mmCIF file with all atom_site columns, C-alpha atoms in Angstrom:
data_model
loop_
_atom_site.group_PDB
_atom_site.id
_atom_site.type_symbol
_atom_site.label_atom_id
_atom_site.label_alt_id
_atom_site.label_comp_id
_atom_site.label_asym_id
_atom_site.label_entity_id
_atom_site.label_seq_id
_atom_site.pdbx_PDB_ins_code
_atom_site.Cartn_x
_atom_site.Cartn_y
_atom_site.Cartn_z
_atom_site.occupancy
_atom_site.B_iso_or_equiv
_atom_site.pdbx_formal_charge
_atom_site.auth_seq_id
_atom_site.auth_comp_id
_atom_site.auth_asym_id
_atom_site.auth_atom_id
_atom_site.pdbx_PDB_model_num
ATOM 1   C CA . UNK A 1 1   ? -17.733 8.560  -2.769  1.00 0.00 ? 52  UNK A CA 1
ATOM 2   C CA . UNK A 1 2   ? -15.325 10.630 -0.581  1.00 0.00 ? 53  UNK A CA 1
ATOM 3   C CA . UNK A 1 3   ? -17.005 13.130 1.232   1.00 0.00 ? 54  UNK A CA 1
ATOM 4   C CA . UNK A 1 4   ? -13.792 15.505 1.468   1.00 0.00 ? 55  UNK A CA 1
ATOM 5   C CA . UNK A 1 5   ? -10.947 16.431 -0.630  1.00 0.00 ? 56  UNK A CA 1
ATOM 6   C CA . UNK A 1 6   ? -7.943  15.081 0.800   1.00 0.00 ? 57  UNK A CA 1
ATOM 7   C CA . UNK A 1 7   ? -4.691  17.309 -1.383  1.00 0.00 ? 58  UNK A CA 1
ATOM 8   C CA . UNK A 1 8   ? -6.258  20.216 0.794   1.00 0.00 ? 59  UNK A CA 1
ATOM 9   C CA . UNK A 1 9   ? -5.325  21.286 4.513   1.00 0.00 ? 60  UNK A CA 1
ATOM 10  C CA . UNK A 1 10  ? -7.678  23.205 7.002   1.00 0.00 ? 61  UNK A CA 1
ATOM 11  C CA . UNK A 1 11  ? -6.714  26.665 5.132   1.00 0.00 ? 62  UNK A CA 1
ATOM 12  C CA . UNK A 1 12  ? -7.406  25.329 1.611   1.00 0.00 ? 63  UNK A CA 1
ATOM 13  C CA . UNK A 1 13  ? -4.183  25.563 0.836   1.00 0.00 ? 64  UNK A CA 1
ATOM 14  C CA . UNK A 1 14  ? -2.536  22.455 -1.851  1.00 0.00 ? 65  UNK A CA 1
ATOM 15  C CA . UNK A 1 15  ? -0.602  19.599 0.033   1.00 0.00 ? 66  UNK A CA 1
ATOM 16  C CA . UNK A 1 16  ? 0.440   15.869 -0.503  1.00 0.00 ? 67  UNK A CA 1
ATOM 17  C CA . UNK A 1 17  ? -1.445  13.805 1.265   1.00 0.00 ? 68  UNK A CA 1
ATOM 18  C CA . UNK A 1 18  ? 0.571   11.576 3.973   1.00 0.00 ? 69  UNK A CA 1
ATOM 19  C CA . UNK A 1 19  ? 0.615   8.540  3.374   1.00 0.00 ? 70  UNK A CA 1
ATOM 20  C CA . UNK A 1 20  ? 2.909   7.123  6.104   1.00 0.00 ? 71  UNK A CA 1
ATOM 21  C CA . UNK A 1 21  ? 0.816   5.808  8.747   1.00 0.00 ? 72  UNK A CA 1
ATOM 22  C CA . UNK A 1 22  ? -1.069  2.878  5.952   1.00 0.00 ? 73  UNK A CA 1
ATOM 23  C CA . UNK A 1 23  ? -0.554  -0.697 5.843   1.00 0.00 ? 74  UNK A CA 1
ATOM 24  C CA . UNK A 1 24  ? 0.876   -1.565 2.191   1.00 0.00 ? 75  UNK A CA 1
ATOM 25  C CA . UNK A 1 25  ? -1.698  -3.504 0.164   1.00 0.00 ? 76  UNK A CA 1
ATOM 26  C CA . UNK A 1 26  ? -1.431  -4.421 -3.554  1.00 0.00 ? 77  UNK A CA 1
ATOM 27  C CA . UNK A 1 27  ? -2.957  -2.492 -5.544  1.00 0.00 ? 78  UNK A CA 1
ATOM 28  C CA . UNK A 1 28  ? -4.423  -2.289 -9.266  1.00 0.00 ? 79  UNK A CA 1
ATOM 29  C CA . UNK A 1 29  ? -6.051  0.165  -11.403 1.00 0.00 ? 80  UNK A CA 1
ATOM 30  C CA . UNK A 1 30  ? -7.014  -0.666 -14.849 1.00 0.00 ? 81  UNK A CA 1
ATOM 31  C CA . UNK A 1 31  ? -8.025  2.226  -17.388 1.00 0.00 ? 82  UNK A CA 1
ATOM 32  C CA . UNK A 1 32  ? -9.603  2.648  -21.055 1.00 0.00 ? 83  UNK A CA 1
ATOM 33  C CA . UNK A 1 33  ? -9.464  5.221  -23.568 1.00 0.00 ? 84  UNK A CA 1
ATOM 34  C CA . UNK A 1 34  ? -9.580  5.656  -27.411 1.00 0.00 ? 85  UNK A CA 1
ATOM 35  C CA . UNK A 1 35  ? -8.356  7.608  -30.624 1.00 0.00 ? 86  UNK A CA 1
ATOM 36  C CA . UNK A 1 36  ? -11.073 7.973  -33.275 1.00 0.00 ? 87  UNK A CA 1
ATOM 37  C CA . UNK A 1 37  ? -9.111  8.251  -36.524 1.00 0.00 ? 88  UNK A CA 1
ATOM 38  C CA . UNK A 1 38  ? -10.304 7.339  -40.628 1.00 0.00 ? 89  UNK A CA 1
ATOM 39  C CA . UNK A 1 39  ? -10.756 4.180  -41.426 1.00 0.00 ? 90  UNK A CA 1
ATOM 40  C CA . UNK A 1 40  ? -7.435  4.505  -43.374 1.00 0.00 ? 91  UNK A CA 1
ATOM 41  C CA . UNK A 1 41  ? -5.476  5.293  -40.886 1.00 0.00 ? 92  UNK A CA 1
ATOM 42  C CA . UNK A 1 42  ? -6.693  2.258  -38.694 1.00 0.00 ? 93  UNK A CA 1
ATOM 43  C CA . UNK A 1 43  ? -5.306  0.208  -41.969 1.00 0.00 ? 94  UNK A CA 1
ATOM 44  C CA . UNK A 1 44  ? -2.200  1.758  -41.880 1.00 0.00 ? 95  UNK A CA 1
ATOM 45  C CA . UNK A 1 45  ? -1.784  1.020  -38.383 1.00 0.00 ? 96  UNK A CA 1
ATOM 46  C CA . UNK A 1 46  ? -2.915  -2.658 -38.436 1.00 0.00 ? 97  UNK A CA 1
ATOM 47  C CA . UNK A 1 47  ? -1.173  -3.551 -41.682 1.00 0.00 ? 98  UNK A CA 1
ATOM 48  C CA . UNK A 1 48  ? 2.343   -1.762 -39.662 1.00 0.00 ? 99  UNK A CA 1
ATOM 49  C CA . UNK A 1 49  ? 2.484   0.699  -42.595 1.00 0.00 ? 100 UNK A CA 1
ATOM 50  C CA . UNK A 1 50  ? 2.928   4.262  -40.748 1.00 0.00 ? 101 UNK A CA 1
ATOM 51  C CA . UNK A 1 51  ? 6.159   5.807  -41.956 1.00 0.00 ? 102 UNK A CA 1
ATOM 52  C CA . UNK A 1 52  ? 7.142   6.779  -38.730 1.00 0.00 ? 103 UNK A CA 1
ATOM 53  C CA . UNK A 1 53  ? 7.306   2.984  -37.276 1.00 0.00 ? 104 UNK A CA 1
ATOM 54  C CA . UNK A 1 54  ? 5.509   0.469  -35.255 1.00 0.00 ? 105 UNK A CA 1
ATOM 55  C CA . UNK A 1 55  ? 2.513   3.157  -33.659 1.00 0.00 ? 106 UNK A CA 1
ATOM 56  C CA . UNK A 1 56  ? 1.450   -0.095 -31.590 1.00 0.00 ? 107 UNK A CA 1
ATOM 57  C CA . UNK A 1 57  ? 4.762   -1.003 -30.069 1.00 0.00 ? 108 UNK A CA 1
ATOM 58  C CA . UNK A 1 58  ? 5.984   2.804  -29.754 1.00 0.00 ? 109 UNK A CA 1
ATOM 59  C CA . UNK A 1 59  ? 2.745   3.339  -27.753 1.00 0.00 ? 110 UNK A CA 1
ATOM 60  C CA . UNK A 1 60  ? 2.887   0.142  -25.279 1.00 0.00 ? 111 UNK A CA 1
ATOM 61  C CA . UNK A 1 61  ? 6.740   1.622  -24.648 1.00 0.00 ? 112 UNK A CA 1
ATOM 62  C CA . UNK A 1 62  ? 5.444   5.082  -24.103 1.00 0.00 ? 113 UNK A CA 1
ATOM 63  C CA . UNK A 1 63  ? 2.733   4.685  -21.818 1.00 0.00 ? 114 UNK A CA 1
ATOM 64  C CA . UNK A 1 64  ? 4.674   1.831  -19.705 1.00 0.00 ? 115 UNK A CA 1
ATOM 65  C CA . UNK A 1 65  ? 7.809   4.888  -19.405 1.00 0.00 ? 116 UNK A CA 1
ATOM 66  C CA . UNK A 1 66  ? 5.234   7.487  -18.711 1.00 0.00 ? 117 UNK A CA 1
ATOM 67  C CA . UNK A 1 67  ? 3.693   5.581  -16.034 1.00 0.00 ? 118 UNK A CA 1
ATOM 68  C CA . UNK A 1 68  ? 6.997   5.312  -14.092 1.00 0.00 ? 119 UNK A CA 1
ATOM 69  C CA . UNK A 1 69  ? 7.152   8.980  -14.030 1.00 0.00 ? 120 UNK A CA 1
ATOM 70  C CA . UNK A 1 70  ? 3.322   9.946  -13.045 1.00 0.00 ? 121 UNK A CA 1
ATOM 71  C CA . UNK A 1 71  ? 5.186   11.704 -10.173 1.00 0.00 ? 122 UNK A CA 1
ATOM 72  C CA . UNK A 1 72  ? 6.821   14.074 -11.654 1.00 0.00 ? 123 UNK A CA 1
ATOM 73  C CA . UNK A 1 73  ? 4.132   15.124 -14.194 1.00 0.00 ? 124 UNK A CA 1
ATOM 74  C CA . UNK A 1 74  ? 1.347   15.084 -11.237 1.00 0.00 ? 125 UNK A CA 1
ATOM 75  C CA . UNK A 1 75  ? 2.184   17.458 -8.954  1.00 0.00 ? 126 UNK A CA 1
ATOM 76  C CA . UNK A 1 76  ? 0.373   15.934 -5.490  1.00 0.00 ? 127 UNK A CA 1
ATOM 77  C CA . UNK A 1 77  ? 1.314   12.206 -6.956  1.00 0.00 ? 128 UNK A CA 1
ATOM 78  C CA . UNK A 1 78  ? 3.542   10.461 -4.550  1.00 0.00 ? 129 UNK A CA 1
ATOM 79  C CA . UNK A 1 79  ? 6.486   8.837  -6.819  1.00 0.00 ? 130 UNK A CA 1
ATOM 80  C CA . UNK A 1 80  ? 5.987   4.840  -6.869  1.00 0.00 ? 131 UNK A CA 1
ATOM 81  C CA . UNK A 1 81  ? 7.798   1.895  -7.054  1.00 0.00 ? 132 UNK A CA 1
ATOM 82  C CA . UNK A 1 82  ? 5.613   0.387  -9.335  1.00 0.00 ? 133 UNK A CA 1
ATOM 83  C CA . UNK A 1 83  ? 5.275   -3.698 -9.301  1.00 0.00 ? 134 UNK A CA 1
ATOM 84  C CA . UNK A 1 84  ? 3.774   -3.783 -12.663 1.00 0.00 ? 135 UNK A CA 1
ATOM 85  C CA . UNK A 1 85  ? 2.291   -1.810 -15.745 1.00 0.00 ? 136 UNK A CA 1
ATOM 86  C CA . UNK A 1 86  ? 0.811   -3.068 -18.669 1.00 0.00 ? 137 UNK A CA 1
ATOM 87  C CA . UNK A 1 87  ? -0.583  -1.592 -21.879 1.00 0.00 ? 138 UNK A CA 1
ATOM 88  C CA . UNK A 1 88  ? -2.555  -3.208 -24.355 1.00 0.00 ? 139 UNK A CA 1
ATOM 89  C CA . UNK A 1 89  ? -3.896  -1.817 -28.045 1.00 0.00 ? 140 UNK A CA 1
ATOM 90  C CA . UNK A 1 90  ? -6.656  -2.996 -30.011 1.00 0.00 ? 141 UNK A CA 1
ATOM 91  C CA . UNK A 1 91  ? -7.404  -1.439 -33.417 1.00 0.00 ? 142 UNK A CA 1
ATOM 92  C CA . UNK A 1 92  ? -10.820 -1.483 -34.899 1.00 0.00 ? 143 UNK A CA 1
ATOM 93  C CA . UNK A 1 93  ? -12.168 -0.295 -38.119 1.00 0.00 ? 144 UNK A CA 1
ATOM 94  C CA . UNK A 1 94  ? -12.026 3.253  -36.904 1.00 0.00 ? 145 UNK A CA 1
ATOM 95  C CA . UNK A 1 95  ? -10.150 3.538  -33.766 1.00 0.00 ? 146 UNK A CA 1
ATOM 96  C CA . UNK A 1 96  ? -7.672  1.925  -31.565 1.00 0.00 ? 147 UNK A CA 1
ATOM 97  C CA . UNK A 1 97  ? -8.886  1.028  -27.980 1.00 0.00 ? 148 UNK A CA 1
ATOM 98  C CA . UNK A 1 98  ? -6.144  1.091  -25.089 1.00 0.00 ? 149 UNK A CA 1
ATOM 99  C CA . UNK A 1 99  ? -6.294  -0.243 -21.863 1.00 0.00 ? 150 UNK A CA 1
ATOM 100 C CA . UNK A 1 100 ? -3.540  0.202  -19.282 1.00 0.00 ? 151 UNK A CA 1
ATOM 101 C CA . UNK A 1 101 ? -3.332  -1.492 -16.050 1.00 0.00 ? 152 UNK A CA 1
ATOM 102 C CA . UNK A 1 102 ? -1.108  -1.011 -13.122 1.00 0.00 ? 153 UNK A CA 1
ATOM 103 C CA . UNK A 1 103 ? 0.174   -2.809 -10.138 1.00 0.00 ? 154 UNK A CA 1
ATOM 104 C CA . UNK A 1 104 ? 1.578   -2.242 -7.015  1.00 0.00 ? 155 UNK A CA 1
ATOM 105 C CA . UNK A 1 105 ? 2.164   -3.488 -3.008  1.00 0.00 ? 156 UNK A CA 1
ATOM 106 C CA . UNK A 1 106 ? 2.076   0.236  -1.448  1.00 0.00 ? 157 UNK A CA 1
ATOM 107 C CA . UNK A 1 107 ? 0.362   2.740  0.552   1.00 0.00 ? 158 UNK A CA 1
ATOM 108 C CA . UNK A 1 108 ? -1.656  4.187  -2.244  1.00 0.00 ? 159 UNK A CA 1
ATOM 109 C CA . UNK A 1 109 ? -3.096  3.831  -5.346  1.00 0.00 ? 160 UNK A CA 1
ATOM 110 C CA . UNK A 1 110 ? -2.327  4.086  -8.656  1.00 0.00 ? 161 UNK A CA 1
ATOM 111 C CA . UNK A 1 111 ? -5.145  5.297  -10.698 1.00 0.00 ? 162 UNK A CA 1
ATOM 112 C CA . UNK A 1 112 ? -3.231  8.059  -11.930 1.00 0.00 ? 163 UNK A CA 1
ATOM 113 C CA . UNK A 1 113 ? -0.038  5.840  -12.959 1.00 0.00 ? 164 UNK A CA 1
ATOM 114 C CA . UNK A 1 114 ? -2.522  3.781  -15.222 1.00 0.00 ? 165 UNK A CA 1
ATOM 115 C CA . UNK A 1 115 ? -4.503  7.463  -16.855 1.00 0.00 ? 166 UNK A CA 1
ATOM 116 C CA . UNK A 1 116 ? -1.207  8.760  -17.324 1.00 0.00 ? 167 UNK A CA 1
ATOM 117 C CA . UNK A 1 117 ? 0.252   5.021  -19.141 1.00 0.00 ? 168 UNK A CA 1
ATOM 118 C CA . UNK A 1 118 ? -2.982  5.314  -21.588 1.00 0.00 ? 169 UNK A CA 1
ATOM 119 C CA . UNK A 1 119 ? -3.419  8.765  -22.155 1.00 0.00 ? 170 UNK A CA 1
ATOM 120 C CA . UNK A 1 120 ? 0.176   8.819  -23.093 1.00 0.00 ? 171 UNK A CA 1
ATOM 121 C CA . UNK A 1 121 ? 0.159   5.969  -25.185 1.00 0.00 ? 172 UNK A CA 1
ATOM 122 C CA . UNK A 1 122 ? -2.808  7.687  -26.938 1.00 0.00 ? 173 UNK A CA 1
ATOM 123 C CA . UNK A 1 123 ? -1.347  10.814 -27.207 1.00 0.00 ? 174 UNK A CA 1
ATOM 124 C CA . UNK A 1 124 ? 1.935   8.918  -28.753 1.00 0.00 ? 175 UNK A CA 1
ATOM 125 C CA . UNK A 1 125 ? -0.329  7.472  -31.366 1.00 0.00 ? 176 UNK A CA 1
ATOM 126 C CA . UNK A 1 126 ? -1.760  10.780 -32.389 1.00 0.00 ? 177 UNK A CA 1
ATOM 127 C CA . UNK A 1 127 ? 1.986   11.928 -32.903 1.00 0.00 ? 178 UNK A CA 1
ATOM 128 C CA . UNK A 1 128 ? 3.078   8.984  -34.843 1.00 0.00 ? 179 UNK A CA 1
ATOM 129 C CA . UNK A 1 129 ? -0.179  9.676  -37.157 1.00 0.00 ? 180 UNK A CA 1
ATOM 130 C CA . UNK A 1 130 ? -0.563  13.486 -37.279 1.00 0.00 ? 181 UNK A CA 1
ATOM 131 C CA . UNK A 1 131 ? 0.839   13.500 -40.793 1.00 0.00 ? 182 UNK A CA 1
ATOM 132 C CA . UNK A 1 132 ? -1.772  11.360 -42.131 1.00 0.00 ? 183 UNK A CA 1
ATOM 133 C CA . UNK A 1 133 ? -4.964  12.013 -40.121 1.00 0.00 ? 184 UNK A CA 1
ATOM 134 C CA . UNK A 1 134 ? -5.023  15.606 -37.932 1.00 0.00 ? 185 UNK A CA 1
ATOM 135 C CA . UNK A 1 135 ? -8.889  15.089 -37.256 1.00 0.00 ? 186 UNK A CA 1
ATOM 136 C CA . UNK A 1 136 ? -8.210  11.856 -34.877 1.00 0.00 ? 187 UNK A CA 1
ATOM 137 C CA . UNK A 1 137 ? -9.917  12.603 -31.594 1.00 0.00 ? 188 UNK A CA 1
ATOM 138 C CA . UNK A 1 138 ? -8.919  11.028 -28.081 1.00 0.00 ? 189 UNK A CA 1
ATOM 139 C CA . UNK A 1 139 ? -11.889 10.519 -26.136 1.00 0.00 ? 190 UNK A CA 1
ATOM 140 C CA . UNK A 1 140 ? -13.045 7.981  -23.304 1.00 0.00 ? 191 UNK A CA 1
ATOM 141 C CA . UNK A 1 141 ? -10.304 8.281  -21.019 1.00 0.00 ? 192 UNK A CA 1
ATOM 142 C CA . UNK A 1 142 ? -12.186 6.424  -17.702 1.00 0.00 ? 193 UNK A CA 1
ATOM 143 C CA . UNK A 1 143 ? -10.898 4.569  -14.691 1.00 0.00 ? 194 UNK A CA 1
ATOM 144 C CA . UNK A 1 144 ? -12.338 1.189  -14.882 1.00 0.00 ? 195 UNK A CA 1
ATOM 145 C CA . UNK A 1 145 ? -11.411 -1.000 -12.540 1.00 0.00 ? 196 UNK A CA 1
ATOM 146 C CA . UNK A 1 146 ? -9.438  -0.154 -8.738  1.00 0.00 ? 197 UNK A CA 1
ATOM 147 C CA . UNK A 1 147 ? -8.841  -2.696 -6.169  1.00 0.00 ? 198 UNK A CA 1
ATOM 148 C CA . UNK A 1 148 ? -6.619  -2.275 -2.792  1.00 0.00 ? 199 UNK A CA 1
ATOM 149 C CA . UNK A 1 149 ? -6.343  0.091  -0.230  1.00 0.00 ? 200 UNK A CA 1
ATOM 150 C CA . UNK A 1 150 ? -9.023  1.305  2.476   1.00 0.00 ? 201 UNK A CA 1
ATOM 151 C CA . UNK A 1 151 ? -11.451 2.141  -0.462  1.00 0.00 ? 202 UNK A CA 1
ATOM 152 C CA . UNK A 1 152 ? -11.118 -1.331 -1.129  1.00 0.00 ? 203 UNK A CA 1
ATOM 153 C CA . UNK A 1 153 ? -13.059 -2.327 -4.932  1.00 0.00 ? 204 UNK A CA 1
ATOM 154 C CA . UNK A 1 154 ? -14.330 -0.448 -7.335  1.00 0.00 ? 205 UNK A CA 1
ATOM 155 C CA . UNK A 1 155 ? -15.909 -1.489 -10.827 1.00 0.00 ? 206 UNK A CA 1
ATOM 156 C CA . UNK A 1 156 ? -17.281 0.243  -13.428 1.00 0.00 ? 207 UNK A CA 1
ATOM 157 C CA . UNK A 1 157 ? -20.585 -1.199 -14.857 1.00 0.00 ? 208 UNK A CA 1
ATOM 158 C CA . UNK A 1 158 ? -20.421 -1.429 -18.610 1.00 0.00 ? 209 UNK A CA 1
ATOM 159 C CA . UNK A 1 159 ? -21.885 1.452  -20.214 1.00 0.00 ? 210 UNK A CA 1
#
């Protein structure tokens, strides 16, 4: 783990960390998360049945979009040109699982591209659903996976 805290100069003061003297690598972060909802509500989900529309396919859509613009909701997140994003659902009995990846060939990471694509597809779930179920909860939100970059890998081990 990083010793120092690299947004902050010698005063302590907030900056953006430069970035300009790196090598491009690729890059990938992939990232988890879940919304806990009723059992009925997974059904609606899974069976495509939630009056507002397709919760899956509005979510992927979301999360991809929001990833593109983790630099303007972050404010010390340099804006990307990202090579790739991906977001996948899963729906269980009780839940749906997300897991959002993201690629690029830069000179940093993009960690917080991928938390932003699944909390936001998450988040877009819990909108589409509100009017059925307002006790969902979001929970689990963890980086899993990084590779690239002087870091180089980094895996979670399975809970």
């Amino acid at each position: 783990m990083a010793d120092e805290l690299t947004h902050l100069d010698e005063q302590g003061r907030l900056k953006m960390v430069d970035v300009g003297g790196k090598e491009p690598t690729a890059r990938l972060a992939r990232v988890r998360g879940e919304i806990r909802m009723a059992r009925a509500t997974a059904r609606l989900i899974a069976e495509n049945k939630v009056a507002k529309g397709n919760v899956l396919e509005a979510a992927r859509l979301a999360g991809i979009m929001a990833a593109k613009r983790t630099g303007e909701l972050i404010p010390l997140c340099h804006p990307l040109n990202l090579t790739a994003v991906s977001v996948d659902l899963h729906v269980g009995e009780d839940r749906v699982e997300v897991e959002a990846e993201a690629k690029i060939d830069d000179r940093t990471g993009v960690e917080m591209e991928a938390l932003v694509a699944a909390s936001t597809a998450l988040l877009t779930i819990y909108d589409m659903c509100k009017g059925v179920d307002r006790g969902m909860v979001i929970s689990e939100l963890r980086l899993m996976e990084k590779r690239g970059g002087q870091s180089g890998t980094w895996v979670r081990e399975e809970e």
